[in-house]
PDB file of C-alpha atoms in Angstrom:
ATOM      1  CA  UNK B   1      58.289  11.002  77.514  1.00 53.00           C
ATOM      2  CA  UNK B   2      56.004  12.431  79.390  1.00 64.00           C
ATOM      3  CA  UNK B   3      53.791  14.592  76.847  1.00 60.00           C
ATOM      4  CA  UNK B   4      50.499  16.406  77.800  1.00 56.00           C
ATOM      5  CA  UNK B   5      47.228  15.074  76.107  1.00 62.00           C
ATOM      6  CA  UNK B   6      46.046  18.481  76.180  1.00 57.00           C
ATOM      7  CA  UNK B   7      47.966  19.898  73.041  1.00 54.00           C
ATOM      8  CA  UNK B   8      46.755  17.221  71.136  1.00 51.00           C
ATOM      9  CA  UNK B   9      42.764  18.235  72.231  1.00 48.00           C
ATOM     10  CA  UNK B  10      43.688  22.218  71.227  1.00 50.00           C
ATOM     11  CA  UNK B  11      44.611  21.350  68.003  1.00 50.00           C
ATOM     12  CA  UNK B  12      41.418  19.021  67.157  1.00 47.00           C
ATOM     13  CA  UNK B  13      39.280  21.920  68.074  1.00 51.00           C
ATOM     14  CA  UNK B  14      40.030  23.788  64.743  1.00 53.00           C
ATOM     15  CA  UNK B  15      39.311  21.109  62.587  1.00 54.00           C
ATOM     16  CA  UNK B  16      36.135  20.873  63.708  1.00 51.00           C
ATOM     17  CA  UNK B  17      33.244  22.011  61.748  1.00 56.00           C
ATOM     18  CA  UNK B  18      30.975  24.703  62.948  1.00 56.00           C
ATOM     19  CA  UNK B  19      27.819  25.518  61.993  1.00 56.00           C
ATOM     20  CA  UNK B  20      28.298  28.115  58.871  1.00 54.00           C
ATOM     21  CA  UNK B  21      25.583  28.192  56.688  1.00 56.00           C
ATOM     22  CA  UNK B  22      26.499  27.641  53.238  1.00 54.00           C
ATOM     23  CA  UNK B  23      28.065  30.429  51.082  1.00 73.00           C
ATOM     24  CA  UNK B  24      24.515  31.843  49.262  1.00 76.00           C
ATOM     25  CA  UNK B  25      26.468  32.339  46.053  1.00 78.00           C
ATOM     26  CA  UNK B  26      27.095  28.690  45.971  1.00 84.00           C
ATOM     27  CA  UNK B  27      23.661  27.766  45.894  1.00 86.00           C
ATOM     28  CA  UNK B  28      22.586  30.326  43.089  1.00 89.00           C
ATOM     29  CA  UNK B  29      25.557  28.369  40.901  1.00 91.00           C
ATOM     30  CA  UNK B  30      24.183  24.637  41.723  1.00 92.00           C
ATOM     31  CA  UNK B  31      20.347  25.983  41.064  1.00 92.00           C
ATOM     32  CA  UNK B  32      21.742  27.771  37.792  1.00 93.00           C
ATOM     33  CA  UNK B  33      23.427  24.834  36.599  1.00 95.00           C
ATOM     34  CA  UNK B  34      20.435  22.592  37.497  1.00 96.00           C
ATOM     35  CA  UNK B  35      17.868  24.799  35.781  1.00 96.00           C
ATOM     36  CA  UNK B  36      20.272  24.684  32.652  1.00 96.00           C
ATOM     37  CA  UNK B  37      20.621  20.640  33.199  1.00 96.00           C
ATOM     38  CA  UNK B  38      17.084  20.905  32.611  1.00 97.00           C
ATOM     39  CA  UNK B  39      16.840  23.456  30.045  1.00 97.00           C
ATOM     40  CA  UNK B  40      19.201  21.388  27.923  1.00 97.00           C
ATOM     41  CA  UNK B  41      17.450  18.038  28.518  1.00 97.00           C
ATOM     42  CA  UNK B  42      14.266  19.773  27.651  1.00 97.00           C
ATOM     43  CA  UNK B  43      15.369  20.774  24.656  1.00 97.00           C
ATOM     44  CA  UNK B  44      16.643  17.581  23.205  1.00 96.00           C
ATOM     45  CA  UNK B  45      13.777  15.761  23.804  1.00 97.00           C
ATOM     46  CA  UNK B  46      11.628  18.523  22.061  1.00 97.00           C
ATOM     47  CA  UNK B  47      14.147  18.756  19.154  1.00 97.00           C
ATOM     48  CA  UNK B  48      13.909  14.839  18.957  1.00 97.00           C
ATOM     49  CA  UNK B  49      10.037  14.810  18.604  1.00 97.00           C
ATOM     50  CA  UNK B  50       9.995  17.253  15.678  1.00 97.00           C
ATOM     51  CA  UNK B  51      12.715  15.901  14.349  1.00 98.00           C
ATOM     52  CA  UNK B  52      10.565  12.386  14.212  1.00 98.00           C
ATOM     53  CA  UNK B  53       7.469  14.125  13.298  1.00 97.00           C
ATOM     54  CA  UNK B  54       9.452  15.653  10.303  1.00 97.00           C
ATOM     55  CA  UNK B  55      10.444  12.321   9.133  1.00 97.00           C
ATOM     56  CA  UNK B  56       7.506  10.704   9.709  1.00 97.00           C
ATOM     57  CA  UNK B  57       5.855  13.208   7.615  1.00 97.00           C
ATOM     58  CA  UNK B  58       8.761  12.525   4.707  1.00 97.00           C
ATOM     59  CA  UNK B  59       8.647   9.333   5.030  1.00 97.00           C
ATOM     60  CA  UNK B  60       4.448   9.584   4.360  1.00 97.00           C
ATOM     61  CA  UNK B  61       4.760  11.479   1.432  1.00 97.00           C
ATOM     62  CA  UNK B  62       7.092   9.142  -0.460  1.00 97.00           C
ATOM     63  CA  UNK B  63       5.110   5.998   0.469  1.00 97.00           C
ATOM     64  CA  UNK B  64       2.270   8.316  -0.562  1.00 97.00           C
ATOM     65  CA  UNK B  65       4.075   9.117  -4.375  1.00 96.00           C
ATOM     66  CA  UNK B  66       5.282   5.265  -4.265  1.00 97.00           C
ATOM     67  CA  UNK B  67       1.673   3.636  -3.721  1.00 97.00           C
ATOM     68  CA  UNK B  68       0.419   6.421  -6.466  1.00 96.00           C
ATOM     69  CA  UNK B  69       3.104   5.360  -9.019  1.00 96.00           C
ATOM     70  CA  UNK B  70       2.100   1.444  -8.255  1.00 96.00           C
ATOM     71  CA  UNK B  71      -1.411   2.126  -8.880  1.00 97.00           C
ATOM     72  CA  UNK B  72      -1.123   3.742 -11.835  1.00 96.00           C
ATOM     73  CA  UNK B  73       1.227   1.134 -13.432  1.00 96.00           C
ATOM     74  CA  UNK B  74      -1.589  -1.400 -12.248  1.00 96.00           C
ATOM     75  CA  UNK B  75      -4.587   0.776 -13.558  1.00 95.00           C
ATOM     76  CA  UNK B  76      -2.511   0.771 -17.369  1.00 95.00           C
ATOM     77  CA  UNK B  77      -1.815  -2.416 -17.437  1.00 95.00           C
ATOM     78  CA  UNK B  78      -5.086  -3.188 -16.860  1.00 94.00           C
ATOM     79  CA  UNK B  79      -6.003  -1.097 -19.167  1.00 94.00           C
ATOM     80  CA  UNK B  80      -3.795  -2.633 -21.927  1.00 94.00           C
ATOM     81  CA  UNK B  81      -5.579  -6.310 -20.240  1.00 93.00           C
ATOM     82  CA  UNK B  82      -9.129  -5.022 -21.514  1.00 93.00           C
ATOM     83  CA  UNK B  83      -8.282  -4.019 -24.485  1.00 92.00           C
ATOM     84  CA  UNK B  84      -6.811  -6.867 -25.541  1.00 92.00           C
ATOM     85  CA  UNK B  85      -9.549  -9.154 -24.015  1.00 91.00           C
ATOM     86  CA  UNK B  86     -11.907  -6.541 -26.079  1.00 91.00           C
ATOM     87  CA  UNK B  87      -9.753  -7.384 -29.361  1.00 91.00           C
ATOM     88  CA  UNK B  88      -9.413 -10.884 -28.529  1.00 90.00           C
ATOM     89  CA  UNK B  89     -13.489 -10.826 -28.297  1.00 90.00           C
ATOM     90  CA  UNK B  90     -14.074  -8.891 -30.981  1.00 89.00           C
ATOM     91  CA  UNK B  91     -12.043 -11.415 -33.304  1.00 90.00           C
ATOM     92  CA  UNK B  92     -13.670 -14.335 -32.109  1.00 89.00           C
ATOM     93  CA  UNK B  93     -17.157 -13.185 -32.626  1.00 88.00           C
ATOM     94  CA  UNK B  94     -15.692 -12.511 -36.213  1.00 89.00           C
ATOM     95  CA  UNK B  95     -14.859 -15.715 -36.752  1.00 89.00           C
ATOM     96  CA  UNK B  96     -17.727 -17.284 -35.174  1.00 88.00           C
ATOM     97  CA  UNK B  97     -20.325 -14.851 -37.371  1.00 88.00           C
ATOM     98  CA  UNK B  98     -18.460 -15.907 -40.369  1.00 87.00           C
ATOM     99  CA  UNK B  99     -18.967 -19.578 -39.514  1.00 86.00           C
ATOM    100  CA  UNK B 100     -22.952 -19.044 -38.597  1.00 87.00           C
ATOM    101  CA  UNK B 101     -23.528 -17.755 -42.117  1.00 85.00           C
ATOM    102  CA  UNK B 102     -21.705 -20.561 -43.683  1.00 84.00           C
ATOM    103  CA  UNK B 103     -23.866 -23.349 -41.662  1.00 84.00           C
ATOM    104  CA  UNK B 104     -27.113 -21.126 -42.519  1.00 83.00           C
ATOM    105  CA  UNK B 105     -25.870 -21.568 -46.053  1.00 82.00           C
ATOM    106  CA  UNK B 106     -25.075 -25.038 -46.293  1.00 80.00           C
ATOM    107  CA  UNK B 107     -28.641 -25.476 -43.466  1.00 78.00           C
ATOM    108  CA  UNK B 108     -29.969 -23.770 -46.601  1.00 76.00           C
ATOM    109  CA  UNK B 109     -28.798 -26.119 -49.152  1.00 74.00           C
ATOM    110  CA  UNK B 110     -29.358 -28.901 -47.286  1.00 72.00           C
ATOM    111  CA  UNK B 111     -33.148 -28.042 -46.511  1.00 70.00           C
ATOM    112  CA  UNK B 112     -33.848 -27.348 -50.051  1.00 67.00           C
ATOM    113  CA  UNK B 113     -31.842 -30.937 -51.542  1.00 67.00           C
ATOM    114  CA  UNK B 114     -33.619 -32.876 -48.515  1.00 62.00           C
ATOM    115  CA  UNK B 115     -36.476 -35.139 -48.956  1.00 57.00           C
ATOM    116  CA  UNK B 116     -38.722 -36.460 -46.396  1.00 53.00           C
ATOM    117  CA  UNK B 117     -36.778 -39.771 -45.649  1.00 52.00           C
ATOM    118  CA  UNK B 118     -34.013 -37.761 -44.348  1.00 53.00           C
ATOM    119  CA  UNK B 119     -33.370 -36.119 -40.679  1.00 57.00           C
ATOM    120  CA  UNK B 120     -29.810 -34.452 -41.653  1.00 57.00           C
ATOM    121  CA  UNK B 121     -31.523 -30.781 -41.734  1.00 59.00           C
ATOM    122  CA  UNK B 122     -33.146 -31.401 -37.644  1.00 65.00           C
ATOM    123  CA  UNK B 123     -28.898 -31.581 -36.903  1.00 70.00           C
ATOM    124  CA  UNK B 124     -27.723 -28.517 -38.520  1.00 71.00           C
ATOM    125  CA  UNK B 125     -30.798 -26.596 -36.733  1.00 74.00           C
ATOM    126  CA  UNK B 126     -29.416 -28.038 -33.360  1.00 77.00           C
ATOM    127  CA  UNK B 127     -25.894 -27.098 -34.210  1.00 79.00           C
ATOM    128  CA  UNK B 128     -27.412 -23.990 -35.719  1.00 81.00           C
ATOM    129  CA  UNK B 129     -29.204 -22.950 -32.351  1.00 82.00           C
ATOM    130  CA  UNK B 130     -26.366 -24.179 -30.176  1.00 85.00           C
ATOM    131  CA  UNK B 131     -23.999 -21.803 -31.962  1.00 85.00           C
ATOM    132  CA  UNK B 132     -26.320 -19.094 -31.875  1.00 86.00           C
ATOM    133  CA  UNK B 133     -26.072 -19.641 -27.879  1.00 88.00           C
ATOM    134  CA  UNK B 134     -22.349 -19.467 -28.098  1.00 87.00           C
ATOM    135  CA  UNK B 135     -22.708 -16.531 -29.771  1.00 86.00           C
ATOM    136  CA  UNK B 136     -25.281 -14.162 -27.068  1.00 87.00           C
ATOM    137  CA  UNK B 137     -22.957 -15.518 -24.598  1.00 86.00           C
ATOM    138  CA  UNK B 138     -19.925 -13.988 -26.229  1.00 85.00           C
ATOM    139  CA  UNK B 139     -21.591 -10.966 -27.154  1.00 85.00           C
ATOM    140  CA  UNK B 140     -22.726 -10.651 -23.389  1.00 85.00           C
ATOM    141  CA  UNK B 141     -19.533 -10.753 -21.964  1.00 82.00           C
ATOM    142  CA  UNK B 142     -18.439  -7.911 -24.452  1.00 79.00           C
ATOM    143  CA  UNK B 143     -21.278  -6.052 -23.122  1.00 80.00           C
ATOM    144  CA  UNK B 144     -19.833  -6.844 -19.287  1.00 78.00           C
ATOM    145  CA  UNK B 145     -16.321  -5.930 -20.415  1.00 77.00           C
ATOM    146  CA  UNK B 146     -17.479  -2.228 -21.896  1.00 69.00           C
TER     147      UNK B 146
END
């Protein structure tokens, strides 16, 4: 049982690493597939930000033709609000004309069948003037709403 160390030590020596450089057509592979790591990486992101900056864009545009269709929806129906504020005007200053000349009429009357113990007429001049107020103011705003 008696076994030499020394064949043990010889065969250690091979394993052992020496000093070779590293095979040169190695490297060129690991700096080509590095560069091309990169290439591709590069790439995506630049693909993503147009890609974004398309749909941004899209996205812009049909906001753009959405706020447009609003606003002209709005601008009729305000349209279609005037004019029927304008008719609605219109019609009361009609009716309110058409009263005025009946209280002139009957201020008439009454003026020419009063005598000078009566104060009826002094009345239907106030009420007289106060519609004649009414009526400016109304014709006024019809003025503001043209």
């Amino acid at each position: 049982m008696n076994t030499p160390i020394e064949p043990a030590a010889t065969q250690a020596q091979p394993m052992v690493r020496t000093g070779k450089p590293v095979n040169k057509g190695r490297r060129r592979t690991y700096l080509f597939l590095l560069m091309a790591w990169t290439l591709l990486i590069a790439g995506g992101v630049l693909g993503a930000k147009l890609y974004t900056d398309h749909l941004k864009k899209q996205i812009a545009a049909e906001i753009a033709a959405q706020t447009e269709q609003q606003l002209q929806t709005v601008q009729e129906d305000y349209q279609k609000q005037i004019a029927q504020l304008k008719d609605s005007v219109s019609g009361d200053l009609t009716k309110m004309q058409g009263k005025i000349d009946s209280l002139n009429e009957l201020l008439a009357f009454t003026k020419d069948s009063a005598n000078s113990k009566t104060d009826n007429s002094n009345q239907l001049y106030t009420q007289l003037a106060e519609v004649k107020k009414k009526l400016d103011d109304l014709k006024k705003n019809l003025d503001v709403l043209q």
